[in-house]
Coordinates of C-alpha atoms and ligand atoms in Angstrom, one line a residue:
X1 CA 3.9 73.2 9.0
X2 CA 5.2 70.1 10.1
X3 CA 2.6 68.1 7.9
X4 CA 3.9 69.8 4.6
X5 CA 7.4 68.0 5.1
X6 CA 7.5 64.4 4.2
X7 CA 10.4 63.2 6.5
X8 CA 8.5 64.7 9.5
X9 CA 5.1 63.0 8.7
X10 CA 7.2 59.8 8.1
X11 CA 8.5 60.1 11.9
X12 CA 5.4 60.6 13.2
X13 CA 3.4 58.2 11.6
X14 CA 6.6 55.7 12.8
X15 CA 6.2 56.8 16.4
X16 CA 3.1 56.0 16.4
X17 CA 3.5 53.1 15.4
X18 CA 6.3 51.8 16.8
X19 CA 4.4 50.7 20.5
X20 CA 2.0 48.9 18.3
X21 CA 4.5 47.6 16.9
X22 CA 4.3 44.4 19.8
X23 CA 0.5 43.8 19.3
X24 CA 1.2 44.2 14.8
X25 CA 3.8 40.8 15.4
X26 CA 1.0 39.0 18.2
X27 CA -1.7 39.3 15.7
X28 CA 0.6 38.3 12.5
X29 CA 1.5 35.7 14.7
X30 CA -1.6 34.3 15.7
X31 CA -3.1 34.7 12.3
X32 CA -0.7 32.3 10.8
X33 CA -2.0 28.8 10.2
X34 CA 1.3 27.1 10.8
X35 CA 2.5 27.0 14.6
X36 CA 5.1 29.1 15.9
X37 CA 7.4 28.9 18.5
X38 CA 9.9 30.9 20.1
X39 CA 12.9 30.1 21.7
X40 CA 15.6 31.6 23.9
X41 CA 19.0 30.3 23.9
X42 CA 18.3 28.4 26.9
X43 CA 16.2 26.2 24.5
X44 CA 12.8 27.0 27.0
X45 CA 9.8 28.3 25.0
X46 CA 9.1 32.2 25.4
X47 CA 6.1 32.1 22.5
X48 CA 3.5 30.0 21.0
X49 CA 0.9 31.4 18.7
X50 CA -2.5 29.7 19.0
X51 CA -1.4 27.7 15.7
X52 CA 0.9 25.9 18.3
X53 CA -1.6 24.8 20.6
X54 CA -3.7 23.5 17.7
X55 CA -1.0 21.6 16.3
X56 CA 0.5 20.3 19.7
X57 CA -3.0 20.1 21.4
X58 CA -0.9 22.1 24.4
X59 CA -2.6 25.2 25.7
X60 CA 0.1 28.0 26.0
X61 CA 0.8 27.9 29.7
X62 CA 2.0 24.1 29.3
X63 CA 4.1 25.3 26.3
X64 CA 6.0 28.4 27.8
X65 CA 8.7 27.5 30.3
X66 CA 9.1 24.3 28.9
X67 CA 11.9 23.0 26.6
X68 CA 11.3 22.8 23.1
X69 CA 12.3 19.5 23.4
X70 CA 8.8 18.4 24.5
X71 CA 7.7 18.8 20.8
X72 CA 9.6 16.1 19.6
X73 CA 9.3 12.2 19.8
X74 CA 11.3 11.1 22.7
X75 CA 14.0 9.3 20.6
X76 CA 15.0 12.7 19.0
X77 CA 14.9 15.0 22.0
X78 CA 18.7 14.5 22.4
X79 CA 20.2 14.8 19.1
X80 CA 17.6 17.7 18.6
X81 CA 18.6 19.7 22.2
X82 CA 22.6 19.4 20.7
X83 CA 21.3 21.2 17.0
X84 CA 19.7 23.4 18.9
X85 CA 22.5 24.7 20.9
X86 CA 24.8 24.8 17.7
X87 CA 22.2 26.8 16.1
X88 CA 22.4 29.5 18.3
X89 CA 26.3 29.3 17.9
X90 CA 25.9 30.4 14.3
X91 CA 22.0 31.6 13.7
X92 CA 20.6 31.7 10.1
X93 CA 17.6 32.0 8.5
X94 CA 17.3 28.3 6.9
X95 CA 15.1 25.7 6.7
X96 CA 16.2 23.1 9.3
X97 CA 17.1 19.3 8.4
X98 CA 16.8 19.9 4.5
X99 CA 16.0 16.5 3.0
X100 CA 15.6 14.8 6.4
X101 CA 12.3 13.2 7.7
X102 CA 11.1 15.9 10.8
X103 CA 8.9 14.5 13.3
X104 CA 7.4 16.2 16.1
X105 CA 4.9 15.0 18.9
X106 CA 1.6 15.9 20.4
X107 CA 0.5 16.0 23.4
X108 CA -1.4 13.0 23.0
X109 CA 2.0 11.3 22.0
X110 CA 1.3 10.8 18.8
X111 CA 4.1 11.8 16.2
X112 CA 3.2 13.5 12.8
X113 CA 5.5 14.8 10.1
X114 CA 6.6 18.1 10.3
X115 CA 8.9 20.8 7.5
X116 CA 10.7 23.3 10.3
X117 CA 12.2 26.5 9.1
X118 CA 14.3 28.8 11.4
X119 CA 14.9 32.4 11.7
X120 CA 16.0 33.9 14.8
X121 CA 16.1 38.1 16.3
X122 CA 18.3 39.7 18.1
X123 CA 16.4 41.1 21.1
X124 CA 19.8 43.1 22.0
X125 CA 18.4 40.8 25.9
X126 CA 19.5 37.8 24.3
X127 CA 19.3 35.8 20.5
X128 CA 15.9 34.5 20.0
X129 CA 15.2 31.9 17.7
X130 CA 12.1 31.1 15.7
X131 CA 10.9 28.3 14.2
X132 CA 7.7 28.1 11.2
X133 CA 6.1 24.7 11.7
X134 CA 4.0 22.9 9.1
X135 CA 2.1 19.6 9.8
X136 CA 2.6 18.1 6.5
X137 CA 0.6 14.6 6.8
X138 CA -1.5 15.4 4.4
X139 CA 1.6 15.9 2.1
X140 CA 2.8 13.0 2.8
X141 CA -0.2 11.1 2.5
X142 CA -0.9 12.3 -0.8
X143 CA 2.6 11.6 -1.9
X144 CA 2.9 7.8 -1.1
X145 CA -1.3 7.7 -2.4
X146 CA 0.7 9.2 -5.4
X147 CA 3.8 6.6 -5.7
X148 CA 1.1 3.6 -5.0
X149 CA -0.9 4.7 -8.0
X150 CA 2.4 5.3 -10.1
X151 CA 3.3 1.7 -9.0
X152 CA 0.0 0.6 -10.0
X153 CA -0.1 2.0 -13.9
X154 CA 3.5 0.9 -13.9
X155 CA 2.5 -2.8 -13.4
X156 CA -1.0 -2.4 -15.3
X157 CA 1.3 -1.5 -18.2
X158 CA 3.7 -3.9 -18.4
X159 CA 0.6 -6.3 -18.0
X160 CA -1.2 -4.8 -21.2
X161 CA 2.4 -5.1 -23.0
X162 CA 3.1 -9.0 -21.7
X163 CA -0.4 -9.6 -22.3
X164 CA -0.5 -8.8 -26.3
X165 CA 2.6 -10.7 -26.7
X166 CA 1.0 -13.7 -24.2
X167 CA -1.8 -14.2 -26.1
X168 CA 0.2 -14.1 -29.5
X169 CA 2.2 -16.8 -28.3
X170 CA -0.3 -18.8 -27.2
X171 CA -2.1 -19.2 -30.2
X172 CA 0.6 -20.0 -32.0
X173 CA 1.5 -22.7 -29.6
X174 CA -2.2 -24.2 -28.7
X175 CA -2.8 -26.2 -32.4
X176 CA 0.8 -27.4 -32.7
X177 CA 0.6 -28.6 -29.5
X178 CA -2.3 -29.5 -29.5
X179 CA -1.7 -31.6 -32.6
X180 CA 1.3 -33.5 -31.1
X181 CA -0.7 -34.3 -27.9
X182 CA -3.7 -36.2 -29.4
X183 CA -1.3 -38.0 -32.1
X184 CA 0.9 -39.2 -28.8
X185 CA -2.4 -40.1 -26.9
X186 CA -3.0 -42.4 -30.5
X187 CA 0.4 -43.5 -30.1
X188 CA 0.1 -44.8 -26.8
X189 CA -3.6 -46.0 -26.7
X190 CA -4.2 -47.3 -30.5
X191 CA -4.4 -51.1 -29.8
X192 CA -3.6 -51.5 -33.3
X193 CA -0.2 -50.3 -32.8
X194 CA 0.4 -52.8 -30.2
X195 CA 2.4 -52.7 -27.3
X196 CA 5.5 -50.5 -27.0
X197 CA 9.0 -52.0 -26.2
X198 CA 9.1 -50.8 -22.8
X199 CA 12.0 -48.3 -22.7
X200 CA 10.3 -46.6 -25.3
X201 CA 6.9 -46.4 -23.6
X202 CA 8.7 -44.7 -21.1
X203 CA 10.2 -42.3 -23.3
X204 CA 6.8 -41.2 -24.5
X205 CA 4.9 -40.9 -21.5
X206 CA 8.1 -38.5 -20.4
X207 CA 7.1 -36.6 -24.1
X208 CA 3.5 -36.7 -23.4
X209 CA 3.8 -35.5 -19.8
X210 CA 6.1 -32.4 -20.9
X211 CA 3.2 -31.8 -23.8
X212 CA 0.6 -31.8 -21.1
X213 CA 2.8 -29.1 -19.2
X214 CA 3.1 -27.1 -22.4
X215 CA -0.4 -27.0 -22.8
X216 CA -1.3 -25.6 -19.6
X217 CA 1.0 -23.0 -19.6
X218 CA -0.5 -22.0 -22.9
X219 CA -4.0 -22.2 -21.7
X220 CA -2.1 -20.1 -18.2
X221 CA -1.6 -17.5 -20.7
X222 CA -4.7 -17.3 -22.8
X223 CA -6.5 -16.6 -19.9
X224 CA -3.7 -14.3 -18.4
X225 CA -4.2 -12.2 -21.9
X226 CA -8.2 -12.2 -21.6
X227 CA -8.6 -8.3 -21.7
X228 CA -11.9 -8.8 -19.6
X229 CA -14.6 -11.3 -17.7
X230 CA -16.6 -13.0 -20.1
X231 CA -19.8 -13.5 -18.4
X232 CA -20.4 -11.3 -15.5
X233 CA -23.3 -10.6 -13.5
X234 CA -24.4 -9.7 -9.6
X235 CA -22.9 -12.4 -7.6
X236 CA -21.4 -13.1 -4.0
X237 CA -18.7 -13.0 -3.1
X238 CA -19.0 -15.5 -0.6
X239 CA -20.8 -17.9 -2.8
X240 CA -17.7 -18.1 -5.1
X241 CA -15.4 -18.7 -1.6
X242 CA -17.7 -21.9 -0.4
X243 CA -17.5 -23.3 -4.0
X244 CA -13.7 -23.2 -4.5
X245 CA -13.5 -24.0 -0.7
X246 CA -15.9 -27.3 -2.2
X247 CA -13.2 -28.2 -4.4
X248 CA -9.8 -28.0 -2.6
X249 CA -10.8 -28.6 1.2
X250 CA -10.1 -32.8 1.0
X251 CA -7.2 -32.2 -0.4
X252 CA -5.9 -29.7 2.0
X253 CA -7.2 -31.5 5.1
X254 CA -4.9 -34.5 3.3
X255 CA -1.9 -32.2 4.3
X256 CA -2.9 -31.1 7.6
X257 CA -4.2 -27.7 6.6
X258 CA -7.4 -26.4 8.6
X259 CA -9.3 -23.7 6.6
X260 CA -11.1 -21.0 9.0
X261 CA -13.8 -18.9 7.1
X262 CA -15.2 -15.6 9.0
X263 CA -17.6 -14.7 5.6
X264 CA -19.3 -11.6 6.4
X265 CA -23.4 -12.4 5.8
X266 CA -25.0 -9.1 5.0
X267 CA -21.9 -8.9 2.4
X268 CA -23.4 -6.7 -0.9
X269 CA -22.7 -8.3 -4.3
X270 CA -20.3 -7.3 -6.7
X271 CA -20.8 -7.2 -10.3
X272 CA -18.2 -10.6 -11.6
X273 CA -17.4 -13.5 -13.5
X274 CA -18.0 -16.3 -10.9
X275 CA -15.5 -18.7 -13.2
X276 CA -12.5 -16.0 -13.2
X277 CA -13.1 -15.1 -9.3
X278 CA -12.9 -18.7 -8.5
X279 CA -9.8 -19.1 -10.5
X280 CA -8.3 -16.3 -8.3
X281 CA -9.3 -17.5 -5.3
X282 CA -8.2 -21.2 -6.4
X283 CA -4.5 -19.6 -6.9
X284 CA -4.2 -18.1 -3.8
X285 CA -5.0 -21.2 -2.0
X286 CA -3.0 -23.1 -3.7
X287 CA -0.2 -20.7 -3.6
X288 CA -0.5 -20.7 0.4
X289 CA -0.6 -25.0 0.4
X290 CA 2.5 -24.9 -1.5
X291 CA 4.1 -22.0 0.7
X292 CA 3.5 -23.8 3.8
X293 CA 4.5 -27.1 2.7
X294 CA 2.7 -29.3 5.2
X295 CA 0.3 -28.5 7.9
X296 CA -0.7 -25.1 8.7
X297 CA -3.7 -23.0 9.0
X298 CA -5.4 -20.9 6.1
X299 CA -7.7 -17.6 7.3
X300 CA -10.3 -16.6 4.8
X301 CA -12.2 -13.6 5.6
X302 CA -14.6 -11.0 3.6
X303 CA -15.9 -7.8 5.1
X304 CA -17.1 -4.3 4.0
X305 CA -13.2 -2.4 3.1
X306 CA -12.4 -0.9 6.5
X307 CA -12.0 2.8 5.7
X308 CA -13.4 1.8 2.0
X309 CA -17.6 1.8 2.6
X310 CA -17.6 1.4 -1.6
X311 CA -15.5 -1.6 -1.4
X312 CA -15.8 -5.1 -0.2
X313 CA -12.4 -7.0 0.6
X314 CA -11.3 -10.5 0.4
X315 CA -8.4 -11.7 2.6
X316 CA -6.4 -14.8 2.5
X317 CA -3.5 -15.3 4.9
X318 CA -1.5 -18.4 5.7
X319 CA 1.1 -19.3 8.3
X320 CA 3.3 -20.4 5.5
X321 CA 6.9 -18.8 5.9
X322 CA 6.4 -15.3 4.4
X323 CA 8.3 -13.6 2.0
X324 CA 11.4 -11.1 2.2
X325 CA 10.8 -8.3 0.5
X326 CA 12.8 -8.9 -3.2
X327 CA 10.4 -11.5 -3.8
X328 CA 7.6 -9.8 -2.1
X329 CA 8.3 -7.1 -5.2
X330 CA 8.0 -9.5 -7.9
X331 CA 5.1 -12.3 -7.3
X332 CA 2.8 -10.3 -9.7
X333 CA 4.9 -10.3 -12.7
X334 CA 4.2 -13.0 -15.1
X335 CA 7.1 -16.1 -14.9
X336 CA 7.8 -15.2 -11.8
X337 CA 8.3 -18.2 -10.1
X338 CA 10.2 -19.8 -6.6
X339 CA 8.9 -23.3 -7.5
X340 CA 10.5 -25.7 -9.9
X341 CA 7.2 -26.9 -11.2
X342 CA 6.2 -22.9 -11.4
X343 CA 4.5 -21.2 -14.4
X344 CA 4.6 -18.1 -12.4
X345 CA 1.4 -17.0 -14.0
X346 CA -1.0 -18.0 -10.9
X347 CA -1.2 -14.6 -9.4
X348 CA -0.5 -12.2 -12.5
X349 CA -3.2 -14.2 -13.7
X350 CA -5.0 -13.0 -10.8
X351 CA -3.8 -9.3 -11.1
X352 CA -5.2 -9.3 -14.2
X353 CA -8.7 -11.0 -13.2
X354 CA -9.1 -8.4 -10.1
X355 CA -7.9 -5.4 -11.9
X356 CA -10.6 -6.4 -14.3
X357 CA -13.1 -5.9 -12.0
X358 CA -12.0 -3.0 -10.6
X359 CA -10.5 -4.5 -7.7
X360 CA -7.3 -4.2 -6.1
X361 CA -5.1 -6.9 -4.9
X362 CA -1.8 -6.3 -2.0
X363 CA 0.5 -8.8 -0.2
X364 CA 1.7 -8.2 3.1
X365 CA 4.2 -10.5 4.2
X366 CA 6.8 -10.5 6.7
X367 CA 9.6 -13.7 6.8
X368 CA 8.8 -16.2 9.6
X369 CA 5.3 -14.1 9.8
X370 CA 2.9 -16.0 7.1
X371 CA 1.4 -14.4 4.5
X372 CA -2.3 -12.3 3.4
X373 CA -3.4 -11.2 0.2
X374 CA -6.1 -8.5 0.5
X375 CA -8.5 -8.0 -2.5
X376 CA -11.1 -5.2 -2.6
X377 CA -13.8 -5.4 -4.9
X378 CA -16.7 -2.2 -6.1
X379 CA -19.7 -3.2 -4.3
X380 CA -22.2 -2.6 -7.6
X381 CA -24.0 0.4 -7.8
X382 CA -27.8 -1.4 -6.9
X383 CA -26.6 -2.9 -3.5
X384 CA -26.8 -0.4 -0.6
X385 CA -23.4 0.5 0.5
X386 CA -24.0 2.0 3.9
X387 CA -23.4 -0.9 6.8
X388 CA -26.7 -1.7 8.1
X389 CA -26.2 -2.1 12.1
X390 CA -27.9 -4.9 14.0
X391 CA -30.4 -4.0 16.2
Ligands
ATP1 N1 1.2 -17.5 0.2 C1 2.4 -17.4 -0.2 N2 3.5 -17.5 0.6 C2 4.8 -17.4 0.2 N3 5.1 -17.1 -1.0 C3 4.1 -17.0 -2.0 C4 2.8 -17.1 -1.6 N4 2.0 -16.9 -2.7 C5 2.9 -16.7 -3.7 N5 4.2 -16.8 -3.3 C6 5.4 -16.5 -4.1 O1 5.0 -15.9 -5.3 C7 5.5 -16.7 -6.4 C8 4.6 -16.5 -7.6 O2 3.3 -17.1 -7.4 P1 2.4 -17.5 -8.6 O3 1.2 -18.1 -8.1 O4 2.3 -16.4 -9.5 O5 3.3 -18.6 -9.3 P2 3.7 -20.0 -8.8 O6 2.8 -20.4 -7.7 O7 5.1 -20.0 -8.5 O8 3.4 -20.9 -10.1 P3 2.0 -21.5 -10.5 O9 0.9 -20.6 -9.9 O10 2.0 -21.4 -12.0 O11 1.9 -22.9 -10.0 C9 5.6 -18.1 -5.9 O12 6.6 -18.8 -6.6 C10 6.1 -17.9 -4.5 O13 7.5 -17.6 -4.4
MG2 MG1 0.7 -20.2 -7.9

């Protein structure tokens, strides 16, 4: 009997199978999750699973015909058509542009990162080649979320380290110093001492101004070593912008500098230390009179974090000259300073402050553009954190 001999039922079974065999590769096809396309040499699309109209927002009667070409970003549809054709010079099985960055298009026209990998069959009508693709946003996304955070404990750490050592230092400089600045101020004030000769007046008041200088750079680093805010409670965030504003808005109208506030009212508190906050908000004012030198305009906004409902954001841009981006890298590491009369601690004193309340602080800058610094603060836990919409 034909069923007793194994090579028979094997046959059989295969011949069976062998016109289903079309219908087995459409429904592998279609239940893959990454789109696939198939191409004749020609380079027009024969195939696209359903994973391909997802991915390209095409349905399939757009997709056949056409060039493959009308997956890709116009700026790549040349270089791409010229692969293409070499590829079916000498087809392999490979993933395509190893190490490259692939981008392909929707029909929308938005572009999207993409990993391609190529296999082609020989139809004995002609070489068809087919190509796996992956939308791999949310790879990538996750990888630079990744390197930002890396970046992040990177510079936390370095702060910790330069902050033990800071506050070492300073202690060690703050009695010594401060010893020689209240025996100068006796010098030059004790009317029993009587006046100076005059050259050597002079040469004090240089001592006593380079004491004074000392001084504040130790004090710079005492508070660039606190580990956290002394007194903090529920505050706004606001509130702390209109009192520094209080203090340095003569002084920059003096220069020629307009200050333009868009505070956000129905902004939820934060829990803080009012002093620290204003210290932060202080430096980067200060930092964007300096940077622009003369008049200018200063924005100062707060709103809710766009695309961060837990977080309230601070942003302070200038239209000073911007930075390039080797000094862009460095402005929150301690000394690090462009001005002659720099400490360089103003904003890693403010890294330290926001990271302290759990906040986040970014530049973006761009030469000849001005500057912003963008600080996002946890709105605390007893403030309602959903937007409430106007009527
Ligand atoms: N708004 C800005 N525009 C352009 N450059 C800036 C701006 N803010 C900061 N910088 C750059 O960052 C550097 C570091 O700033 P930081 O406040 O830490 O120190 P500093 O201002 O140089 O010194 P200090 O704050 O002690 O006076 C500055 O020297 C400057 O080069
Ligand atoms: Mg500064």
């Amino acid at each position: 009997m034909a069923g007793d001999d194994p090579e028979q039922v094997f046959r059989e079974r295969a011949s069976i199978a062998l016109p289903r065999s079309e219908a087995t590769t459409r429904a592998l096809m279609e239940s893959a999750s990454e789109a696939i396309v198939i191409v004749a040499s020609d380079g027009r699309i024969v195939l696209a699973n359903s994973g391909a109209e997802r991915m390209f927002g095409y349905p399939r009667e757009e997709l056949v015909g056409q060039t493959l070409e009308m997956l890709l970003p116009e700026r790549l549809r040349g270089s791409h058509a010229h692969h293409r054709s070499g590829y079916f010079e000498t087809p392999r099985v490979r993933p395509m542009g190893r190490g490259l960055e692939l981008a392909a298009r929707r029909r929308d026209g938005t572009e999207f990162p993409v990993e391609v990998s190529l296999s082609y069959v020989d139809t004995g009508a002609g070489l068809l080649a087919m190509a796996f693709v992956t939308d791999i946003t949310e790879r990538k996304r996750a990888e630079a979320e990744l390197q930002r955070q890396r970046e992040l404990l990177h510079q936390t750490e370095k702060l910790a380290a330069l902050g033990t050592l800071a506050a070492g230092l300073a202690h060690e400089i703050n009695n010594p110093i401060g010893i020689v600045a209240s025996r100068l101020e006796l010098v030059l004030t004790d009317p029993e001492i009587g006046t100076l000769p005059g050259a050597l007046h002079e040469d004090l008041d240089v001592i006593r101004r380079n004491v004074q200088r000392i001084g504040r750079l130790a004090s710079g680093l005492l508070s660039f070593a606190r580990q956290s805010p002394r007194d903090r409670h529920l505050l706004a965030l606001n509130e702390v912008v209109e009192e520094t504003l209080l203090l340095v808005t003569p002084q920059l109208g003096r220069t020629g500098i307009s200050v333009h506030c868009t505070l956000d009212p129905a902004l939820p508190r934060i829990l803080g230390d009012p002093g620290a906050l204003q210290q932060v908000v202080l430096n980067l004012l200060t930092n964007a009179r300096e940077a622009m030198n003369g008049p200018g305009r200063i924005l100062i906004e707060t709103r809710r974090g766009p695309g961060q409902p837990e977080m309230i954001q601070l942003v302070v841009s200038d239209t000073g000259p911007g930075m390039p981006p080797e000094i862009r890298d460095r402005i929150f590491d301690p000394f690090f300073t462009t001005k002659p009369q720099g400490t360089g601690l103003g904003l890693s004193m403010s890294y330290g402050i926001v990271r302290d309340h759990g906040g986040t602080i970014e530049v973006r800058s761009v030469p000849g553009s001005g500057t912003s610094f963008v600080l996002a603060f946890p709105i605390h836990s007893s403030e309602p954190t959903a937007s409430i919409q106007p009527p």
